[in-house]
Amino acid sequence: MLLVVCAFLVFLLMGMPVAFAIGIGGVLFFLQHPELPITIPIQLAITQTQNFPLLAIPMFVLAGNLMNGAGITRRLLDLAEVLTGHMRAGLVQVSVVLSVLMGGVSGSCIADAAMEARMLGPDMIRRGYQKGFAAAAITWTSLIVPTIPPSIGLILYGSIGQVSIGRLFAGGIVPGLLMMMCYMVAVSIYARKKGYLPERSSRAPLREVATSVWKNLLALIFPVILLVGLRFGLFTPSEVGSFAVFYALFVGLVAYKELSWESFKIVLRDSIIDIGAVMFLIAISGIFSYGIVWERIPELIANYLLSISDNSTILLFIIMVFLIIAGMFVDATVLILMLTCIFLPIATHVGLDPVHFGLFFVITITIGNITPPVGAAMYAVCTILDCSIQDFVKGSLPFFLAALVVIALLVLLPDVFLFVPNLLFGGK
């Protein structure tokens, strides 16, 4: 297995696409084991995508793109400006709140970061914000998106680990809102230090806020509908994804009437590209994961970590350091696919709730999309804003510290983060 891992890392350093690096590495494992039928890799690639709950992924990707095509993103931006325009560094605060609102639409931090970079980035730079700070703000606030339902990362973790996706969705609400508050405090402190001024001279009147909320009600209640449907058994996770597509079509065609035939074709094209990339990665990862299980690597890692300590808090901090470092080199989706089967058994062995661990796991891994050298969201935003990686790293410090505060609280106060799923779905 050492040869397989080394080959995988070498291919990544050569710039090979992640999916091909995983697939070739997985095939090398089978070439090392001639006693295993060579047809198994093909079977694994096919069966990996036959997991019924994974149907939620293409459905939510399509629903998110439909909602963007329906004009929901622009309306949510207007609402965010009304809510935060009176604060210092108002456009950055808009980015924070918009990421919370977009969590119920896109479910992908990379999609959110790229969208906000195009919508908010140029205005931030024109109004005097340092380019590195603007890029860091847009990228780091997108970390909120994977915690708010529907989250692609939580769906993957729940499907692989056989954890209730409904409870994971409900559990993502508190850390998402907490991350929003920590980011807003960090931005406010930084803005005072740099002398950034508000966009508005005063707070928006209550009437304007109420009007903006009413205009965005169909988007705001979407995550609520998902949770209610899952809680009362109206939908399975796969069915709720199909409902999301129907809901997005209703909003675009009937409610807002902004989804034209041309924009619908663009939505379908973008969705096919997004879904194809994700599902191909999921299919190929099955080949690599088979070798990990065959070599009993989860058991070896578990025994090693438990030999260090069987204290759940200490183990979580050790895993956190490992995941952040791993995320610097490997895409977050890949890590969820590869590492869930390794770390979830360790977490349950020491008495951690699978939902609590899943929130910690997905949030920590997603930081890898933001950090160099292989941060997809970071590269997307820096490319759009023509920002150097050095400037981005300099502007990231307040956001990185805020994210670490949230993760530390997630480790130390599990009951706080499990309150909503326990309230909705039952539990201790």
Short mmCIF file of C-alpha atoms in Angstrom, two decimals:
data_model
loop_
_atom_site.label_atom_id
_atom_site.label_comp_id
_atom_site.label_asym_id
_atom_site.label_seq_id
_atom_site.Cartn_x
_atom_site.Cartn_y
_atom_site.Cartn_z
CA MET A 1 0.00 0.00 0.00
CA LEU A 2 3.00 2.28 0.54
CA LEU A 3 3.76 2.18 -3.19
CA VAL A 4 0.15 3.09 -3.97
CA VAL A 5 0.17 6.10 -1.63
CA CYS A 6 3.56 7.28 -2.94
CA ALA A 7 2.34 6.99 -6.54
CA PHE A 8 -0.80 8.93 -5.66
CA LEU A 9 1.23 11.77 -4.10
CA VAL A 10 3.71 11.84 -6.99
CA PHE A 11 0.86 12.10 -9.51
CA LEU A 12 -0.64 14.98 -7.52
CA LEU A 13 2.69 16.83 -7.43
CA MET A 14 2.96 16.34 -11.21
CA GLY A 15 -0.33 18.20 -11.58
CA MET A 16 -2.43 15.21 -12.61
CA PRO A 17 -6.18 15.62 -11.95
CA VAL A 18 -7.10 14.17 -8.55
CA ALA A 19 -9.56 11.60 -9.90
CA PHE A 20 -6.97 10.09 -12.26
CA ALA A 21 -4.32 10.07 -9.53
CA ILE A 22 -6.69 8.14 -7.26
CA GLY A 23 -7.76 5.75 -10.01
CA ILE A 24 -4.22 4.90 -11.14
CA GLY A 25 -3.11 4.48 -7.54
CA GLY A 26 -6.01 2.12 -6.91
CA VAL A 27 -5.22 0.04 -9.99
CA LEU A 28 -1.58 -0.24 -8.87
CA PHE A 29 -2.84 -1.88 -5.67
CA PHE A 30 -4.57 -4.61 -7.66
CA LEU A 31 -1.48 -5.13 -9.81
CA GLN A 32 0.43 -5.75 -6.57
CA HIS A 33 -2.12 -8.42 -5.62
CA PRO A 34 -2.50 -10.80 -8.59
CA GLU A 35 -4.66 -13.10 -6.41
CA LEU A 36 -7.43 -10.49 -6.68
CA PRO A 37 -9.48 -10.59 -9.91
CA ILE A 38 -8.61 -7.65 -12.16
CA THR A 39 -12.33 -7.15 -12.80
CA ILE A 40 -12.86 -5.91 -9.24
CA PRO A 41 -11.77 -2.28 -9.97
CA ILE A 42 -14.43 -2.02 -12.67
CA GLN A 43 -17.07 -3.48 -10.38
CA LEU A 44 -16.06 -1.16 -7.56
CA ALA A 45 -16.26 1.93 -9.76
CA ILE A 46 -19.80 0.97 -10.78
CA THR A 47 -21.10 -0.17 -7.38
CA GLN A 48 -19.67 2.91 -5.63
CA THR A 49 -22.25 5.07 -7.39
CA GLN A 50 -25.14 2.67 -6.71
CA ASN A 51 -25.55 3.91 -3.12
CA PHE A 52 -29.14 5.14 -3.11
CA PRO A 53 -28.64 8.12 -0.74
CA LEU A 54 -26.00 9.49 -3.14
CA LEU A 55 -28.85 10.37 -5.52
CA ALA A 56 -29.27 13.43 -3.32
CA ILE A 57 -26.00 14.89 -4.65
CA PRO A 58 -26.94 15.37 -8.33
CA MET A 59 -30.39 16.53 -7.28
CA PHE A 60 -29.07 19.21 -4.91
CA VAL A 61 -26.44 20.33 -7.42
CA LEU A 62 -29.16 20.81 -10.04
CA ALA A 63 -31.45 22.52 -7.53
CA GLY A 64 -28.69 24.94 -6.51
CA ASN A 65 -27.93 25.88 -10.10
CA LEU A 66 -31.65 26.31 -10.82
CA MET A 67 -32.02 28.66 -7.85
CA ASN A 68 -29.09 30.73 -9.08
CA GLY A 69 -30.69 30.86 -12.52
CA ALA A 70 -33.99 31.86 -10.92
CA GLY A 71 -32.54 35.09 -9.54
CA ILE A 72 -32.42 33.97 -5.90
CA THR A 73 -28.72 34.81 -5.53
CA ARG A 74 -29.24 38.45 -6.48
CA ARG A 75 -32.16 38.78 -4.08
CA LEU A 76 -30.16 37.23 -1.26
CA LEU A 77 -27.37 39.71 -1.93
CA ASP A 78 -29.84 42.58 -1.57
CA LEU A 79 -31.07 41.14 1.74
CA ALA A 80 -27.52 40.76 3.05
CA GLU A 81 -26.78 44.39 2.18
CA VAL A 82 -29.87 45.56 4.06
CA LEU A 83 -28.92 43.54 7.16
CA THR A 84 -25.23 44.47 7.36
CA GLY A 85 -24.68 47.65 5.34
CA HIS A 86 -24.49 49.80 8.49
CA MET A 87 -21.51 47.83 9.89
CA ARG A 88 -17.85 48.67 9.35
CA ALA A 89 -16.42 46.98 6.25
CA GLY A 90 -20.02 46.54 5.18
CA LEU A 91 -19.29 44.70 1.94
CA VAL A 92 -17.24 42.09 3.83
CA GLN A 93 -20.05 41.68 6.34
CA VAL A 94 -22.38 41.26 3.36
CA SER A 95 -20.15 38.40 2.19
CA VAL A 96 -20.43 36.72 5.61
CA VAL A 97 -24.22 36.88 5.71
CA LEU A 98 -24.57 35.99 2.03
CA SER A 99 -22.59 32.78 2.64
CA VAL A 100 -25.07 31.81 5.35
CA LEU A 101 -27.98 32.48 3.03
CA MET A 102 -26.26 30.69 0.13
CA GLY A 103 -25.73 27.63 2.31
CA GLY A 104 -29.36 26.76 1.71
CA VAL A 105 -28.91 27.14 -2.04
CA SER A 106 -25.55 25.89 -3.32
CA GLY A 107 -24.18 23.50 -0.66
CA SER A 108 -20.66 24.00 -2.09
CA CYS A 109 -18.04 26.36 -0.70
CA ILE A 110 -16.20 26.52 -4.05
CA ALA A 111 -19.35 27.54 -5.93
CA ASP A 112 -20.17 30.16 -3.29
CA ALA A 113 -16.64 31.59 -3.26
CA ALA A 114 -16.47 31.91 -7.05
CA MET A 115 -19.93 33.49 -7.21
CA GLU A 116 -19.19 36.05 -4.47
CA ALA A 117 -15.80 36.87 -5.98
CA ARG A 118 -17.53 37.92 -9.20
CA MET A 119 -20.38 39.77 -7.47
CA LEU A 120 -18.62 41.45 -4.53
CA GLY A 121 -14.88 41.29 -5.19
CA PRO A 122 -14.52 44.14 -7.73
CA ASP A 123 -16.61 46.51 -5.58
CA MET A 124 -14.55 45.66 -2.49
CA ILE A 125 -11.32 46.56 -4.29
CA ARG A 126 -12.81 49.75 -5.81
CA ARG A 127 -13.86 50.91 -2.35
CA GLY A 128 -10.35 50.64 -0.95
CA TYR A 129 -10.20 47.20 0.65
CA GLN A 130 -6.81 45.53 0.40
CA LYS A 131 -6.96 42.93 -2.36
CA GLY A 132 -5.64 40.14 -0.10
CA PHE A 133 -8.17 40.95 2.61
CA ALA A 134 -11.05 41.02 0.09
CA ALA A 135 -10.01 37.67 -1.41
CA ALA A 136 -9.52 36.10 2.03
CA ALA A 137 -12.89 37.37 3.24
CA ILE A 138 -14.78 35.93 0.28
CA THR A 139 -12.95 32.61 0.45
CA TRP A 140 -13.03 32.01 4.21
CA THR A 141 -16.67 33.00 4.62
CA SER A 142 -17.55 30.31 2.07
CA LEU A 143 -16.57 27.81 4.79
CA ILE A 144 -20.02 28.49 6.27
CA VAL A 145 -21.77 27.04 3.21
CA PRO A 146 -20.94 23.31 3.79
CA THR A 147 -22.45 23.45 7.29
CA ILE A 148 -25.86 24.83 6.32
CA PRO A 149 -28.28 22.27 4.79
CA PRO A 150 -28.12 21.02 2.11
CA SER A 151 -24.40 20.27 2.36
CA ILE A 152 -22.73 17.99 -0.20
CA GLY A 153 -19.98 17.15 2.30
CA LEU A 154 -22.47 16.06 4.96
CA ILE A 155 -24.36 13.95 2.42
CA LEU A 156 -21.14 12.15 1.46
CA TYR A 157 -20.14 11.60 5.08
CA GLY A 158 -23.63 10.36 6.01
CA SER A 159 -23.80 8.01 3.03
CA ILE A 160 -20.38 6.47 3.63
CA GLY A 161 -20.66 6.29 7.42
CA GLN A 162 -24.33 5.27 7.53
CA VAL A 163 -25.17 8.34 9.63
CA SER A 164 -28.59 10.04 9.53
CA ILE A 165 -28.40 12.80 6.92
CA GLY A 166 -31.40 14.50 8.52
CA ARG A 167 -29.58 14.75 11.86
CA LEU A 168 -26.45 15.98 10.09
CA PHE A 169 -28.44 18.70 8.30
CA ALA A 170 -30.02 19.79 11.58
CA GLY A 171 -26.65 19.69 13.33
CA GLY A 172 -25.10 22.05 10.79
CA ILE A 173 -27.31 24.99 11.76
CA VAL A 174 -25.59 25.94 15.05
CA PRO A 175 -21.97 25.77 13.80
CA GLY A 176 -22.97 27.68 10.66
CA LEU A 177 -24.52 30.53 12.67
CA LEU A 178 -21.66 30.47 15.19
CA MET A 179 -19.13 30.73 12.37
CA MET A 180 -21.06 33.68 10.97
CA MET A 181 -20.88 35.49 14.33
CA CYS A 182 -17.15 34.76 14.78
CA TYR A 183 -16.38 36.02 11.28
CA MET A 184 -18.42 39.18 11.81
CA VAL A 185 -16.57 39.94 15.06
CA ALA A 186 -13.21 39.31 13.35
CA VAL A 187 -14.15 41.59 10.43
CA SER A 188 -15.36 44.32 12.79
CA ILE A 189 -12.10 44.30 14.77
CA TYR A 190 -9.98 44.30 11.61
CA ALA A 191 -12.10 47.07 10.03
CA ARG A 192 -11.64 49.35 13.04
CA LYS A 193 -7.89 48.78 12.89
CA LYS A 194 -7.76 49.62 9.16
CA GLY A 195 -10.33 52.41 9.28
CA TYR A 196 -12.85 50.81 6.89
CA LEU A 197 -16.20 52.62 6.95
CA PRO A 198 -19.80 51.31 6.72
CA GLU A 199 -21.69 51.28 3.42
CA ARG A 200 -24.73 52.89 5.03
CA SER A 201 -24.79 55.85 7.39
CA SER A 202 -27.39 54.18 9.62
CA ARG A 203 -29.10 50.87 10.26
CA ALA A 204 -31.81 49.94 7.75
CA PRO A 205 -35.32 50.68 9.07
CA LEU A 206 -37.38 47.72 10.20
CA ARG A 207 -39.83 48.22 7.36
CA GLU A 208 -37.06 47.87 4.77
CA VAL A 209 -35.71 44.75 6.49
CA ALA A 210 -39.19 43.20 6.60
CA THR A 211 -39.76 43.99 2.91
CA SER A 212 -36.44 42.43 1.92
CA VAL A 213 -37.11 39.32 4.02
CA TRP A 214 -40.54 38.95 2.40
CA LYS A 215 -39.01 39.17 -1.09
CA ASN A 216 -36.57 36.38 -0.16
CA LEU A 217 -38.97 34.23 1.84
CA LEU A 218 -39.03 31.41 -0.72
CA ALA A 219 -35.25 31.07 -0.50
CA LEU A 220 -35.05 31.49 3.28
CA ILE A 221 -37.59 28.78 4.07
CA PHE A 222 -35.96 26.22 1.77
CA PRO A 223 -33.64 24.69 4.44
CA VAL A 224 -36.58 24.67 6.87
CA ILE A 225 -38.69 22.70 4.40
CA LEU A 226 -35.86 20.19 3.98
CA LEU A 227 -35.53 19.62 7.73
CA VAL A 228 -39.29 19.41 8.31
CA GLY A 229 -39.68 16.96 5.43
CA LEU A 230 -36.90 14.73 6.76
CA ARG A 231 -38.07 14.98 10.37
CA PHE A 232 -41.64 13.90 9.69
CA GLY A 233 -40.74 11.24 7.14
CA LEU A 234 -42.21 13.05 4.16
CA PHE A 235 -38.97 12.51 2.22
CA THR A 236 -35.92 10.29 2.29
CA PRO A 237 -32.60 12.12 1.70
CA SER A 238 -32.77 11.12 -1.97
CA GLU A 239 -36.40 12.17 -2.35
CA VAL A 240 -35.80 15.53 -0.68
CA GLY A 241 -33.20 16.25 -3.38
CA SER A 242 -35.82 15.63 -6.06
CA PHE A 243 -38.24 17.89 -4.19
CA ALA A 244 -35.52 20.56 -4.13
CA VAL A 245 -35.36 20.48 -7.94
CA PHE A 246 -39.14 20.79 -8.19
CA TYR A 247 -39.09 23.66 -5.65
CA ALA A 248 -36.36 25.49 -7.59
CA LEU A 249 -38.34 25.11 -10.84
CA PHE A 250 -41.44 26.46 -9.12
CA VAL A 251 -39.53 29.48 -7.81
CA GLY A 252 -37.90 30.21 -11.16
CA LEU A 253 -40.91 29.66 -13.41
CA VAL A 254 -43.92 30.63 -11.27
CA ALA A 255 -42.83 32.78 -8.32
CA TYR A 256 -40.01 34.95 -9.73
CA LYS A 257 -40.59 34.16 -13.44
CA GLU A 258 -36.88 34.73 -14.21
CA LEU A 259 -35.96 31.24 -15.43
CA SER A 260 -36.00 31.49 -19.22
CA TRP A 261 -35.34 28.70 -21.70
CA GLU A 262 -31.85 30.07 -22.41
CA SER A 263 -30.93 30.29 -18.73
CA PHE A 264 -32.40 26.81 -18.18
CA LYS A 265 -30.07 25.38 -20.85
CA ILE A 266 -27.11 27.07 -19.15
CA VAL A 267 -28.21 25.60 -15.80
CA LEU A 268 -28.40 22.10 -17.29
CA ARG A 269 -24.98 22.44 -18.92
CA ASP A 270 -23.34 23.64 -15.68
CA SER A 271 -25.10 20.96 -13.66
CA ILE A 272 -23.95 18.17 -15.97
CA ILE A 273 -20.35 19.37 -15.61
CA ASP A 274 -20.59 19.65 -11.81
CA ILE A 275 -22.40 16.35 -11.31
CA GLY A 276 -20.10 14.49 -13.69
CA ALA A 277 -17.00 15.71 -11.84
CA VAL A 278 -18.34 14.78 -8.40
CA MET A 279 -19.77 11.39 -9.35
CA PHE A 280 -16.66 10.39 -11.33
CA LEU A 281 -14.58 11.19 -8.26
CA ILE A 282 -16.90 9.10 -6.07
CA ALA A 283 -16.74 6.16 -8.50
CA ILE A 284 -12.94 6.17 -8.75
CA SER A 285 -12.48 6.56 -4.99
CA GLY A 286 -14.06 3.14 -4.46
CA ILE A 287 -11.02 1.50 -6.08
CA PHE A 288 -8.60 3.30 -3.77
CA SER A 289 -10.75 2.73 -0.67
CA TYR A 290 -10.82 -1.02 -1.31
CA GLY A 291 -7.05 -1.16 -0.90
CA ILE A 292 -7.23 0.85 2.32
CA VAL A 293 -9.70 -1.61 3.84
CA TRP A 294 -7.86 -4.68 2.46
CA GLU A 295 -4.62 -3.59 4.13
CA ARG A 296 -6.51 -2.92 7.39
CA ILE A 297 -5.23 0.64 7.45
CA PRO A 298 -8.24 1.93 9.47
CA GLU A 299 -7.46 -0.60 12.18
CA LEU A 300 -3.75 0.28 12.19
CA ILE A 301 -4.43 4.01 12.45
CA ALA A 302 -7.05 3.43 15.15
CA ASN A 303 -4.66 1.35 17.23
CA TYR A 304 -1.92 3.95 16.84
CA LEU A 305 -4.14 6.88 17.85
CA LEU A 306 -5.64 4.99 20.77
CA SER A 307 -2.12 4.12 21.94
CA ILE A 308 -1.46 7.87 22.22
CA SER A 309 -4.63 8.59 24.19
CA ASP A 310 -8.17 7.32 24.58
CA ASN A 311 -9.41 10.78 25.60
CA SER A 312 -11.90 11.92 22.97
CA THR A 313 -10.94 15.60 23.23
CA ILE A 314 -7.23 14.93 22.74
CA LEU A 315 -7.97 12.58 19.83
CA LEU A 316 -10.13 15.19 18.12
CA PHE A 317 -7.38 17.79 18.33
CA ILE A 318 -4.87 15.27 16.91
CA ILE A 319 -7.27 14.43 14.07
CA MET A 320 -7.87 18.16 13.50
CA VAL A 321 -4.16 18.80 12.91
CA PHE A 322 -3.95 15.80 10.57
CA LEU A 323 -7.02 16.86 8.56
CA ILE A 324 -5.86 20.47 8.16
CA ILE A 325 -2.44 19.32 6.91
CA ALA A 326 -4.00 16.68 4.62
CA GLY A 327 -6.42 19.28 3.27
CA MET A 328 -3.50 21.42 2.14
CA PHE A 329 -2.64 18.78 -0.46
CA VAL A 330 -5.83 16.82 -1.24
CA ASP A 331 -9.31 18.05 -2.20
CA ALA A 332 -11.92 18.02 0.58
CA THR A 333 -14.31 15.73 -1.30
CA VAL A 334 -11.55 13.18 -1.80
CA LEU A 335 -10.63 13.26 1.88
CA ILE A 336 -14.22 12.71 2.96
CA LEU A 337 -14.44 9.72 0.63
CA MET A 338 -11.12 8.25 1.77
CA LEU A 339 -11.02 9.06 5.49
CA THR A 340 -14.58 8.63 6.75
CA CYS A 341 -14.16 4.87 7.01
CA ILE A 342 -10.90 5.39 8.92
CA PHE A 343 -11.77 8.03 11.49
CA LEU A 344 -15.49 7.41 12.14
CA PRO A 345 -14.87 4.01 13.82
CA ILE A 346 -12.23 5.64 16.03
CA ALA A 347 -14.67 8.39 17.00
CA THR A 348 -17.44 5.95 17.91
CA HIS A 349 -14.96 3.74 19.81
CA VAL A 350 -14.16 6.60 22.20
CA GLY A 351 -17.84 7.47 22.63
CA LEU A 352 -18.25 10.39 20.23
CA ASP A 353 -21.63 10.98 18.62
CA PRO A 354 -21.38 10.28 14.84
CA VAL A 355 -23.27 13.50 14.05
CA HIS A 356 -21.00 15.59 16.27
CA PHE A 357 -17.92 14.00 14.72
CA GLY A 358 -19.32 14.47 11.21
CA LEU A 359 -19.75 18.22 11.72
CA PHE A 360 -16.22 18.51 13.08
CA PHE A 361 -14.86 16.27 10.30
CA VAL A 362 -16.49 18.05 7.36
CA ILE A 363 -15.76 21.59 8.59
CA THR A 364 -12.11 20.80 9.34
CA ILE A 365 -11.56 19.04 6.03
CA THR A 366 -13.20 21.88 4.08
CA ILE A 367 -10.54 24.27 5.37
CA GLY A 368 -8.32 22.49 2.85
CA ASN A 369 -10.31 24.14 0.04
CA ILE A 370 -9.09 27.48 1.40
CA THR A 371 -5.45 26.85 2.27
CA PRO A 372 -2.46 26.59 -0.07
CA PRO A 373 -1.03 24.80 -1.93
CA VAL A 374 -4.13 22.92 -3.22
CA GLY A 375 -7.03 25.14 -2.14
CA ALA A 376 -9.60 25.05 -4.94
CA ALA A 377 -11.75 27.85 -3.52
CA MET A 378 -8.64 29.95 -2.82
CA TYR A 379 -7.37 29.57 -6.40
CA ALA A 380 -10.80 30.34 -7.85
CA VAL A 381 -11.12 33.61 -5.92
CA CYS A 382 -7.47 34.68 -6.38
CA THR A 383 -7.75 34.06 -10.13
CA ILE A 384 -10.96 36.08 -10.44
CA LEU A 385 -9.58 39.00 -8.37
CA ASP A 386 -6.01 38.75 -9.71
CA CYS A 387 -4.70 38.41 -6.16
CA SER A 388 -1.36 36.79 -5.27
CA ILE A 389 -1.28 33.84 -2.87
CA GLN A 390 1.08 35.80 -0.60
CA ASP A 391 -1.44 38.66 -0.24
CA PHE A 392 -4.22 36.14 0.29
CA VAL A 393 -2.32 34.43 3.13
CA LYS A 394 -1.61 37.78 4.81
CA GLY A 395 -5.28 38.71 4.73
CA SER A 396 -6.42 35.31 6.01
CA LEU A 397 -5.19 35.50 9.61
CA PRO A 398 -8.35 36.93 11.27
CA PHE A 399 -10.57 34.46 9.42
CA PHE A 400 -8.32 31.49 10.15
CA LEU A 401 -8.35 32.32 13.86
CA ALA A 402 -12.14 32.68 13.82
CA ALA A 403 -12.49 29.26 12.14
CA LEU A 404 -10.20 27.68 14.75
CA VAL A 405 -12.35 29.14 17.52
CA VAL A 406 -15.44 27.49 16.03
CA ILE A 407 -13.67 24.12 15.66
CA ALA A 408 -12.35 24.33 19.23
CA LEU A 409 -15.86 25.03 20.55
CA LEU A 410 -17.16 22.17 18.43
CA VAL A 411 -14.65 19.85 20.12
CA LEU A 412 -15.21 21.10 23.67
CA LEU A 413 -19.00 21.68 23.69
CA PRO A 414 -20.62 18.82 21.75
CA ASP A 415 -24.00 19.10 23.51
CA VAL A 416 -24.45 22.67 22.28
CA PHE A 417 -24.05 21.57 18.67
CA LEU A 418 -26.24 18.48 19.10
CA PHE A 419 -29.10 20.45 20.61
CA VAL A 420 -30.98 21.05 17.35
CA PRO A 421 -30.71 17.47 15.94
CA ASN A 422 -31.67 16.05 19.35
CA LEU A 423 -34.61 18.45 19.54
CA LEU A 424 -35.88 17.63 16.04
CA PHE A 425 -35.06 13.95 15.73
CA GLY A 426 -34.84 12.83 19.37
CA GLY A 427 -31.82 11.76 21.36
CA LYS A 428 -30.09 12.42 24.64
#
